[in-house]
Amino acid sequence: MHRIRRRFAAVAAVAATAVAFVPAVSAVPAAAEPLPQEVCGPAAAGFARCFAEVDSRPSGGFGVRGAAGTTAGTALPDGYGPADLRSAYRLPATGGAEETIAVVDSGDAPNAEADLAVYRKTYGLAPCTTENGCFRKVNQRGDAKPLPPRDGDWPVETALDLDLASAACPQCKLLLVEGDDAQFASLGAAVDTAVGLGATIVSNSYGAPESSASGDFAAHYRHPGVAVLASSGDEGFAVPNAPAAYDSVVAVGGTSLVKAGNARGWTESAYHDATSGCSAWVGKPAWQTDPNCPGRTVADVSAVADPETGLAVYETTVETGWTVVGGTSASAPFVAGVIALAGHHDQYPDASRLYAHAAQLNDVVGGDNAGTQECGGDYLCTAVAGYDGPTGNGSPAGPAAF
């Protein structure tokens, strides 16, 4: 049964300390449009929520699909698959075999390995299993048992993370580290465990608005020589989320990705819900020079996130098989896979490499995440030429920039 929760009320106004330097806002009528479905509801103080969002399309059914399917002629599921993403972002089909991508989530996803097997077989990707050494699942202490209890609908997030990391880097090893719960202390400990177990890239598709308490957990996300990524969030122009706001993290924003008749074959614009903002608690990194934010600006880079132009995901604990999922929860593990393809994880004490190689990214121009706020086209909430908040320096144009 579908148990995903509807989006809650609009995000609260951005804290005055974080937007004193932003153009004045004024209310405009909200457009009447379907709301995406949030996988995780609001988080209590000290907890994070996952950022996955499910499109309203009906379930695509169960089992392996497409040419490799158990039923001849079965159509591929709705949503973009690995071939679409390789085309859109000019990625090779091979590479990254020496890399290990860790995804950190809350609670156990009991069907994670079996669901991943269906996804990979559907799209012709080699098996990634415990038996062949490609897949590993542990608790936040690094042990295979006992695993934590399931945490609500987080298994959808876990499936999205594993599927999108696979789509970008089919040859990468995958490490799933399951926090005891969604407290920042638990998730931070899981990140440390992932690094201790040899992960070269760690993807985190969760967060909560930064506060004075956010700094208590920043050290968990600082591992020079390991690329640590975090989704920017799905609240639009708002207070930035931790861990994305940490200056040691690659903050991944979101786009809407559409097939087109241009030379690239695709167009991208800012995903209207991708979070961007100016940190009131983290200082401006030396490698970030945008003018209208005296603190850390989110995001750094971006990729497809809009559930309306979303990704095919297979999950059977919560969802009914094939579904279309998005949110910046999708862009973070995907970009983690691109970093793995590039092979430069040792150059990530922070996101500085992406600023030094911005010219090698797709510059995303068009769209904003201001919602009912009138931001006057400011780059903090509008996708403009060059750097902007919703899409950062742009999206992958091959792995070279990474």
JSON list of N, CA and C in Angstrom, two decimals, residues 184-249:
[
{"chain": "A", "resi": 184, "resn": "PHE", "atom": "N", "xyz": [20.93, 13.11, 13.93]},
{"chain": "A", "resi": 184, "resn": "PHE", "atom": "CA", "xyz": [22.19, 13.50, 13.31]},
{"chain": "A", "resi": 184, "resn": "PHE", "atom": "C", "xyz": [23.37, 12.77, 13.93]},
{"chain": "A", "resi": 185, "resn": "ALA", "atom": "N", "xyz": [23.30, 12.46, 15.21]},
{"chain": "A", "resi": 185, "resn": "ALA", "atom": "CA", "xyz": [24.38, 11.72, 15.85]},
{"chain": "A", "resi": 185, "resn": "ALA", "atom": "C", "xyz": [24.53, 10.34, 15.23]},
{"chain": "A", "resi": 186, "resn": "SER", "atom": "N", "xyz": [23.43, 9.67, 14.93]},
{"chain": "A", "resi": 186, "resn": "SER", "atom": "CA", "xyz": [23.47, 8.33, 14.33]},
{"chain": "A", "resi": 186, "resn": "SER", "atom": "C", "xyz": [23.95, 8.40, 12.88]},
{"chain": "A", "resi": 187, "resn": "LEU", "atom": "N", "xyz": [23.41, 9.32, 12.11]},
{"chain": "A", "resi": 187, "resn": "LEU", "atom": "CA", "xyz": [23.78, 9.42, 10.70]},
{"chain": "A", "resi": 187, "resn": "LEU", "atom": "C", "xyz": [25.24, 9.84, 10.57]},
{"chain": "A", "resi": 188, "resn": "GLY", "atom": "N", "xyz": [25.69, 10.77, 11.44]},
{"chain": "A", "resi": 188, "resn": "GLY", "atom": "CA", "xyz": [27.08, 11.17, 11.42]},
{"chain": "A", "resi": 188, "resn": "GLY", "atom": "C", "xyz": [28.01, 10.01, 11.74]},
{"chain": "A", "resi": 189, "resn": "ALA", "atom": "N", "xyz": [27.63, 9.20, 12.72]},
{"chain": "A", "resi": 189, "resn": "ALA", "atom": "CA", "xyz": [28.42, 8.02, 13.05]},
{"chain": "A", "resi": 189, "resn": "ALA", "atom": "C", "xyz": [28.48, 7.07, 11.87]},
{"chain": "A", "resi": 190, "resn": "ALA", "atom": "N", "xyz": [27.37, 6.96, 11.12]},
{"chain": "A", "resi": 190, "resn": "ALA", "atom": "CA", "xyz": [27.34, 6.09, 9.95]},
{"chain": "A", "resi": 190, "resn": "ALA", "atom": "C", "xyz": [28.30, 6.59, 8.86]},
{"chain": "A", "resi": 191, "resn": "VAL", "atom": "N", "xyz": [28.41, 7.90, 8.71]},
{"chain": "A", "resi": 191, "resn": "VAL", "atom": "CA", "xyz": [29.36, 8.46, 7.74]},
{"chain": "A", "resi": 191, "resn": "VAL", "atom": "C", "xyz": [30.79, 8.09, 8.14]},
{"chain": "A", "resi": 192, "resn": "ASP", "atom": "N", "xyz": [31.11, 8.26, 9.41]},
{"chain": "A", "resi": 192, "resn": "ASP", "atom": "CA", "xyz": [32.45, 7.89, 9.88]},
{"chain": "A", "resi": 192, "resn": "ASP", "atom": "C", "xyz": [32.73, 6.41, 9.64]},
{"chain": "A", "resi": 193, "resn": "THR", "atom": "N", "xyz": [31.74, 5.57, 9.88]},
{"chain": "A", "resi": 193, "resn": "THR", "atom": "CA", "xyz": [31.90, 4.14, 9.64]},
{"chain": "A", "resi": 193, "resn": "THR", "atom": "C", "xyz": [32.14, 3.85, 8.16]},
{"chain": "A", "resi": 194, "resn": "ALA", "atom": "N", "xyz": [31.41, 4.52, 7.29]},
{"chain": "A", "resi": 194, "resn": "ALA", "atom": "CA", "xyz": [31.58, 4.32, 5.85]},
{"chain": "A", "resi": 194, "resn": "ALA", "atom": "C", "xyz": [33.02, 4.61, 5.43]},
{"chain": "A", "resi": 195, "resn": "VAL", "atom": "N", "xyz": [33.55, 5.71, 5.93]},
{"chain": "A", "resi": 195, "resn": "VAL", "atom": "CA", "xyz": [34.94, 6.06, 5.60]},
{"chain": "A", "resi": 195, "resn": "VAL", "atom": "C", "xyz": [35.89, 5.03, 6.19]},
{"chain": "A", "resi": 196, "resn": "GLY", "atom": "N", "xyz": [35.64, 4.61, 7.42]},
{"chain": "A", "resi": 196, "resn": "GLY", "atom": "CA", "xyz": [36.49, 3.61, 8.05]},
{"chain": "A", "resi": 196, "resn": "GLY", "atom": "C", "xyz": [36.51, 2.29, 7.33]},
{"chain": "A", "resi": 197, "resn": "LEU", "atom": "N", "xyz": [35.42, 1.97, 6.63]},
{"chain": "A", "resi": 197, "resn": "LEU", "atom": "CA", "xyz": [35.33, 0.72, 5.87]},
{"chain": "A", "resi": 197, "resn": "LEU", "atom": "C", "xyz": [35.85, 0.84, 4.45]},
{"chain": "A", "resi": 198, "resn": "GLY", "atom": "N", "xyz": [36.39, 2.00, 4.11]},
{"chain": "A", "resi": 198, "resn": "GLY", "atom": "CA", "xyz": [37.04, 2.14, 2.81]},
{"chain": "A", "resi": 198, "resn": "GLY", "atom": "C", "xyz": [36.26, 2.86, 1.74]},
{"chain": "A", "resi": 199, "resn": "ALA", "atom": "N", "xyz": [35.13, 3.47, 2.07]},
{"chain": "A", "resi": 199, "resn": "ALA", "atom": "CA", "xyz": [34.39, 4.22, 1.06]},
{"chain": "A", "resi": 199, "resn": "ALA", "atom": "C", "xyz": [35.25, 5.38, 0.55]},
{"chain": "A", "resi": 200, "resn": "THR", "atom": "N", "xyz": [35.25, 5.58, -0.76]},
{"chain": "A", "resi": 200, "resn": "THR", "atom": "CA", "xyz": [35.97, 6.71, -1.36]},
{"chain": "A", "resi": 200, "resn": "THR", "atom": "C", "xyz": [35.05, 7.89, -1.63]},
{"chain": "A", "resi": 201, "resn": "ILE", "atom": "N", "xyz": [33.75, 7.61, -1.71]},
{"chain": "A", "resi": 201, "resn": "ILE", "atom": "CA", "xyz": [32.72, 8.65, -1.88]},
{"chain": "A", "resi": 201, "resn": "ILE", "atom": "C", "xyz": [31.58, 8.28, -0.94]},
{"chain": "A", "resi": 202, "resn": "VAL", "atom": "N", "xyz": [31.02, 9.28, -0.24]},
{"chain": "A", "resi": 202, "resn": "VAL", "atom": "CA", "xyz": [29.90, 9.05, 0.67]},
{"chain": "A", "resi": 202, "resn": "VAL", "atom": "C", "xyz": [28.76, 9.98, 0.29]},
{"chain": "A", "resi": 203, "resn": "SER", "atom": "N", "xyz": [27.59, 9.42, 0.00]},
{"chain": "A", "resi": 203, "resn": "SER", "atom": "CA", "xyz": [26.43, 10.20, -0.41]},
{"chain": "A", "resi": 203, "resn": "SER", "atom": "C", "xyz": [25.39, 10.22, 0.71]},
{"chain": "A", "resi": 204, "resn": "ASN", "atom": "N", "xyz": [24.87, 11.42, 0.98]},
{"chain": "A", "resi": 204, "resn": "ASN", "atom": "CA", "xyz": [23.89, 11.63, 2.06]},
{"chain": "A", "resi": 204, "resn": "ASN", "atom": "C", "xyz": [22.70, 12.40, 1.49]},
{"chain": "A", "resi": 205, "resn": "SER", "atom": "N", "xyz": [21.55, 11.74, 1.41]},
{"chain": "A", "resi": 205, "resn": "SER", "atom": "CA", "xyz": [20.36, 12.35, 0.79]},
{"chain": "A", "resi": 205, "resn": "SER", "atom": "C", "xyz": [19.34, 12.75, 1.85]},
{"chain": "A", "resi": 206, "resn": "TYR", "atom": "N", "xyz": [19.79, 13.47, 2.84]},
{"chain": "A", "resi": 206, "resn": "TYR", "atom": "CA", "xyz": [18.94, 13.85, 3.96]},
{"chain": "A", "resi": 206, "resn": "TYR", "atom": "C", "xyz": [19.44, 15.16, 4.56]},
{"chain": "A", "resi": 207, "resn": "GLY", "atom": "N", "xyz": [18.67, 15.72, 5.48]},
{"chain": "A", "resi": 207, "resn": "GLY", "atom": "CA", "xyz": [19.12, 16.92, 6.16]},
{"chain": "A", "resi": 207, "resn": "GLY", "atom": "C", "xyz": [18.00, 17.57, 6.94]},
{"chain": "A", "resi": 208, "resn": "ALA", "atom": "N", "xyz": [18.33, 18.72, 7.51]},
{"chain": "A", "resi": 208, "resn": "ALA", "atom": "CA", "xyz": [17.38, 19.56, 8.24]},
{"chain": "A", "resi": 208, "resn": "ALA", "atom": "C", "xyz": [17.92, 20.97, 8.23]},
{"chain": "A", "resi": 209, "resn": "PRO", "atom": "N", "xyz": [17.04, 21.99, 8.31]},
{"chain": "A", "resi": 209, "resn": "PRO", "atom": "CA", "xyz": [17.53, 23.37, 8.28]},
{"chain": "A", "resi": 209, "resn": "PRO", "atom": "C", "xyz": [18.62, 23.61, 9.32]},
{"chain": "A", "resi": 210, "resn": "GLU", "atom": "N", "xyz": [19.68, 24.28, 8.89]},
{"chain": "A", "resi": 210, "resn": "GLU", "atom": "CA", "xyz": [20.79, 24.54, 9.80]},
{"chain": "A", "resi": 210, "resn": "GLU", "atom": "C", "xyz": [20.33, 25.38, 10.99]},
{"chain": "A", "resi": 211, "resn": "SER", "atom": "N", "xyz": [21.06, 25.23, 12.08]},
{"chain": "A", "resi": 211, "resn": "SER", "atom": "CA", "xyz": [20.77, 25.97, 13.31]},
{"chain": "A", "resi": 211, "resn": "SER", "atom": "C", "xyz": [22.06, 26.10, 14.10]},
{"chain": "A", "resi": 212, "resn": "SER", "atom": "N", "xyz": [21.96, 26.69, 15.27]},
{"chain": "A", "resi": 212, "resn": "SER", "atom": "CA", "xyz": [23.14, 26.82, 16.11]},
{"chain": "A", "resi": 212, "resn": "SER", "atom": "C", "xyz": [23.69, 25.47, 16.53]},
{"chain": "A", "resi": 213, "resn": "ALA", "atom": "N", "xyz": [22.86, 24.41, 16.48]},
{"chain": "A", "resi": 213, "resn": "ALA", "atom": "CA", "xyz": [23.31, 23.07, 16.86]},
{"chain": "A", "resi": 213, "resn": "ALA", "atom": "C", "xyz": [23.99, 22.32, 15.73]},
{"chain": "A", "resi": 214, "resn": "SER", "atom": "N", "xyz": [23.89, 22.82, 14.49]},
{"chain": "A", "resi": 214, "resn": "SER", "atom": "CA", "xyz": [24.42, 22.07, 13.35]},
{"chain": "A", "resi": 214, "resn": "SER", "atom": "C", "xyz": [25.92, 21.82, 13.46]},
{"chain": "A", "resi": 215, "resn": "GLY", "atom": "N", "xyz": [26.64, 22.77, 14.01]},
{"chain": "A", "resi": 215, "resn": "GLY", "atom": "CA", "xyz": [28.08, 22.64, 14.11]},
{"chain": "A", "resi": 215, "resn": "GLY", "atom": "C", "xyz": [28.53, 21.46, 14.96]},
{"chain": "A", "resi": 216, "resn": "ASP", "atom": "N", "xyz": [27.66, 20.97, 15.82]},
{"chain": "A", "resi": 216, "resn": "ASP", "atom": "CA", "xyz": [28.01, 19.85, 16.68]},
{"chain": "A", "resi": 216, "resn": "ASP", "atom": "C", "xyz": [28.31, 18.58, 15.88]},
{"chain": "A", "resi": 217, "resn": "PHE", "atom": "N", "xyz": [27.81, 18.51, 14.64]},
{"chain": "A", "resi": 217, "resn": "PHE", "atom": "CA", "xyz": [27.93, 17.29, 13.85]},
{"chain": "A", "resi": 217, "resn": "PHE", "atom": "C", "xyz": [28.82, 17.47, 12.62]},
{"chain": "A", "resi": 218, "resn": "ALA", "atom": "N", "xyz": [29.39, 18.67, 12.44]},
{"chain": "A", "resi": 218, "resn": "ALA", "atom": "CA", "xyz": [30.14, 18.96, 11.22]},
{"chain": "A", "resi": 218, "resn": "ALA", "atom": "C", "xyz": [31.34, 18.05, 11.04]},
{"chain": "A", "resi": 219, "resn": "ALA", "atom": "N", "xyz": [32.00, 17.67, 12.13]},
{"chain": "A", "resi": 219, "resn": "ALA", "atom": "CA", "xyz": [33.22, 16.87, 12.02]},
{"chain": "A", "resi": 219, "resn": "ALA", "atom": "C", "xyz": [32.96, 15.52, 11.37]},
{"chain": "A", "resi": 220, "resn": "HIS", "atom": "N", "xyz": [31.75, 14.99, 11.50]},
{"chain": "A", "resi": 220, "resn": "HIS", "atom": "CA", "xyz": [31.44, 13.70, 10.88]},
{"chain": "A", "resi": 220, "resn": "HIS", "atom": "C", "xyz": [31.51, 13.76, 9.36]},
{"chain": "A", "resi": 221, "resn": "TYR", "atom": "N", "xyz": [31.39, 14.95, 8.81]},
{"chain": "A", "resi": 221, "resn": "TYR", "atom": "CA", "xyz": [31.32, 15.12, 7.36]},
{"chain": "A", "resi": 221, "resn": "TYR", "atom": "C", "xyz": [32.61, 15.72, 6.79]},
{"chain": "A", "resi": 222, "resn": "ARG", "atom": "N", "xyz": [33.66, 15.72, 7.58]},
{"chain": "A", "resi": 222, "resn": "ARG", "atom": "CA", "xyz": [34.96, 16.25, 7.15]},
{"chain": "A", "resi": 222, "resn": "ARG", "atom": "C", "xyz": [35.96, 15.11, 7.10]},
{"chain": "A", "resi": 223, "resn": "HIS", "atom": "N", "xyz": [36.20, 14.60, 5.89]},
{"chain": "A", "resi": 223, "resn": "HIS", "atom": "CA", "xyz": [37.13, 13.48, 5.69]},
{"chain": "A", "resi": 223, "resn": "HIS", "atom": "C", "xyz": [37.97, 13.77, 4.45]},
{"chain": "A", "resi": 224, "resn": "PRO", "atom": "N", "xyz": [39.01, 14.60, 4.58]},
{"chain": "A", "resi": 224, "resn": "PRO", "atom": "CA", "xyz": [39.85, 14.91, 3.42]},
{"chain": "A", "resi": 224, "resn": "PRO", "atom": "C", "xyz": [40.34, 13.65, 2.72]},
{"chain": "A", "resi": 225, "resn": "GLY", "atom": "N", "xyz": [40.26, 13.66, 1.39]},
{"chain": "A", "resi": 225, "resn": "GLY", "atom": "CA", "xyz": [40.61, 12.50, 0.59]},
{"chain": "A", "resi": 225, "resn": "GLY", "atom": "C", "xyz": [39.44, 11.60, 0.28]},
{"chain": "A", "resi": 226, "resn": "VAL", "atom": "N", "xyz": [38.28, 11.89, 0.89]},
{"chain": "A", "resi": 226, "resn": "VAL", "atom": "CA", "xyz": [37.03, 11.20, 0.58]},
{"chain": "A", "resi": 226, "resn": "VAL", "atom": "C", "xyz": [36.02, 12.26, 0.16]},
{"chain": "A", "resi": 227, "resn": "ALA", "atom": "N", "xyz": [35.35, 12.05, -0.96]},
{"chain": "A", "resi": 227, "resn": "ALA", "atom": "CA", "xyz": [34.32, 12.99, -1.41]},
{"chain": "A", "resi": 227, "resn": "ALA", "atom": "C", "xyz": [33.04, 12.73, -0.62]},
{"chain": "A", "resi": 228, "resn": "VAL", "atom": "N", "xyz": [32.60, 13.73, 0.14]},
{"chain": "A", "resi": 228, "resn": "VAL", "atom": "CA", "xyz": [31.37, 13.62, 0.93]},
{"chain": "A", "resi": 228, "resn": "VAL", "atom": "C", "xyz": [30.34, 14.55, 0.30]},
{"chain": "A", "resi": 229, "resn": "LEU", "atom": "N", "xyz": [29.19, 13.99, -0.09]},
{"chain": "A", "resi": 229, "resn": "LEU", "atom": "CA", "xyz": [28.15, 14.75, -0.77]},
{"chain": "A", "resi": 229, "resn": "LEU", "atom": "C", "xyz": [26.89, 14.78, 0.07]},
{"chain": "A", "resi": 230, "resn": "ALA", "atom": "N", "xyz": [26.09, 15.84, -0.12]},
{"chain": "A", "resi": 230, "resn": "ALA", "atom": "CA", "xyz": [24.79, 15.94, 0.55]},
{"chain": "A", "resi": 230, "resn": "ALA", "atom": "C", "xyz": [23.80, 16.64, -0.37]},
{"chain": "A", "resi": 231, "resn": "SER", "atom": "N", "xyz": [22.58, 16.14, -0.38]},
{"chain": "A", "resi": 231, "resn": "SER", "atom": "CA", "xyz": [21.50, 16.78, -1.13]},
{"chain": "A", "resi": 231, "resn": "SER", "atom": "C", "xyz": [21.21, 18.15, -0.53]},
{"chain": "A", "resi": 232, "resn": "SER", "atom": "N", "xyz": [20.93, 19.12, -1.39]},
{"chain": "A", "resi": 232, "resn": "SER", "atom": "CA", "xyz": [20.63, 20.47, -0.89]},
{"chain": "A", "resi": 232, "resn": "SER", "atom": "C", "xyz": [19.27, 20.52, -0.20]},
{"chain": "A", "resi": 233, "resn": "GLY", "atom": "N", "xyz": [18.33, 19.65, -0.59]},
{"chain": "A", "resi": 233, "resn": "GLY", "atom": "CA", "xyz": [16.99, 19.66, -0.02]},
{"chain": "A", "resi": 233, "resn": "GLY", "atom": "C", "xyz": [15.94, 20.05, -1.03]},
{"chain": "A", "resi": 234, "resn": "ASP", "atom": "N", "xyz": [14.69, 20.02, -0.62]},
{"chain": "A", "resi": 234, "resn": "ASP", "atom": "CA", "xyz": [13.57, 20.23, -1.53]},
{"chain": "A", "resi": 234, "resn": "ASP", "atom": "C", "xyz": [12.56, 21.23, -0.98]},
{"chain": "A", "resi": 235, "resn": "GLU", "atom": "N", "xyz": [13.06, 22.30, -0.36]},
{"chain": "A", "resi": 235, "resn": "GLU", "atom": "CA", "xyz": [12.19, 23.32, 0.20]},
{"chain": "A", "resi": 235, "resn": "GLU", "atom": "C", "xyz": [12.23, 24.62, -0.58]},
{"chain": "A", "resi": 236, "resn": "GLY", "atom": "N", "xyz": [12.88, 24.64, -1.74]},
{"chain": "A", "resi": 236, "resn": "GLY", "atom": "CA", "xyz": [13.02, 25.87, -2.50]},
{"chain": "A", "resi": 236, "resn": "GLY", "atom": "C", "xyz": [13.99, 26.83, -1.82]},
{"chain": "A", "resi": 237, "resn": "PHE", "atom": "N", "xyz": [13.81, 28.11, -2.10]},
{"chain": "A", "resi": 237, "resn": "PHE", "atom": "CA", "xyz": [14.69, 29.14, -1.54]},
{"chain": "A", "resi": 237, "resn": "PHE", "atom": "C", "xyz": [14.39, 29.28, -0.05]},
{"chain": "A", "resi": 238, "resn": "ALA", "atom": "N", "xyz": [15.34, 28.91, 0.79]},
{"chain": "A", "resi": 238, "resn": "ALA", "atom": "CA", "xyz": [15.05, 28.77, 2.22]},
{"chain": "A", "resi": 238, "resn": "ALA", "atom": "C", "xyz": [16.35, 28.78, 3.01]},
{"chain": "A", "resi": 239, "resn": "VAL", "atom": "N", "xyz": [16.21, 28.58, 4.31]},
{"chain": "A", "resi": 239, "resn": "VAL", "atom": "CA", "xyz": [17.38, 28.34, 5.15]},
{"chain": "A", "resi": 239, "resn": "VAL", "atom": "C", "xyz": [18.07, 27.09, 4.63]},
{"chain": "A", "resi": 240, "resn": "PRO", "atom": "N", "xyz": [19.38, 27.12, 4.36]},
{"chain": "A", "resi": 240, "resn": "PRO", "atom": "CA", "xyz": [20.04, 25.92, 3.85]},
{"chain": "A", "resi": 240, "resn": "PRO", "atom": "C", "xyz": [20.03, 24.78, 4.86]},
{"chain": "A", "resi": 241, "resn": "ASN", "atom": "N", "xyz": [20.09, 23.58, 4.34]},
{"chain": "A", "resi": 241, "resn": "ASN", "atom": "CA", "xyz": [20.08, 22.40, 5.18]},
{"chain": "A", "resi": 241, "resn": "ASN", "atom": "C", "xyz": [21.50, 21.96, 5.55]},
{"chain": "A", "resi": 242, "resn": "ALA", "atom": "N", "xyz": [21.64, 21.41, 6.74]},
{"chain": "A", "resi": 242, "resn": "ALA", "atom": "CA", "xyz": [22.83, 20.65, 7.09]},
{"chain": "A", "resi": 242, "resn": "ALA", "atom": "C", "xyz": [22.50, 19.17, 6.83]},
{"chain": "A", "resi": 243, "resn": "PRO", "atom": "N", "xyz": [23.43, 18.38, 6.30]},
{"chain": "A", "resi": 243, "resn": "PRO", "atom": "CA", "xyz": [24.85, 18.67, 6.16]},
{"chain": "A", "resi": 243, "resn": "PRO", "atom": "C", "xyz": [25.27, 19.41, 4.89]},
{"chain": "A", "resi": 244, "resn": "ALA", "atom": "N", "xyz": [24.37, 19.73, 3.97]},
{"chain": "A", "resi": 244, "resn": "ALA", "atom": "CA", "xyz": [24.77, 20.37, 2.71]},
{"chain": "A", "resi": 244, "resn": "ALA", "atom": "C", "xyz": [25.49, 21.69, 2.95]},
{"chain": "A", "resi": 245, "resn": "ALA", "atom": "N", "xyz": [25.16, 22.38, 4.05]},
{"chain": "A", "resi": 245, "resn": "ALA", "atom": "CA", "xyz": [25.75, 23.69, 4.31]},
{"chain": "A", "resi": 245, "resn": "ALA", "atom": "C", "xyz": [27.19, 23.61, 4.83]},
{"chain": "A", "resi": 246, "resn": "TYR", "atom": "N", "xyz": [27.65, 22.45, 5.23]},
{"chain": "A", "resi": 246, "resn": "TYR", "atom": "CA", "xyz": [29.02, 22.35, 5.74]},
{"chain": "A", "resi": 246, "resn": "TYR", "atom": "C", "xyz": [30.01, 22.65, 4.62]},
{"chain": "A", "resi": 247, "resn": "ASP", "atom": "N", "xyz": [31.11, 23.31, 4.96]},
{"chain": "A", "resi": 247, "resn": "ASP", "atom": "CA", "xyz": [32.07, 23.70, 3.93]},
{"chain": "A", "resi": 247, "resn": "ASP", "atom": "C", "xyz": [32.97, 22.55, 3.48]},
{"chain": "A", "resi": 248, "resn": "SER", "atom": "N", "xyz": [32.85, 21.39, 4.12]},
{"chain": "A", "resi": 248, "resn": "SER", "atom": "CA", "xyz": [33.61, 20.20, 3.71]},
{"chain": "A", "resi": 248, "resn": "SER", "atom": "C", "xyz": [32.82, 19.29, 2.78]},
{"chain": "A", "resi": 249, "resn": "VAL", "atom": "N", "xyz": [31.59, 19.68, 2.47]},
{"chain": "A", "resi": 249, "resn": "VAL", "atom": "CA", "xyz": [30.65, 18.82, 1.75]},
{"chain": "A", "resi": 249, "resn": "VAL", "atom": "C", "xyz": [30.38, 19.38, 0.36]}
]
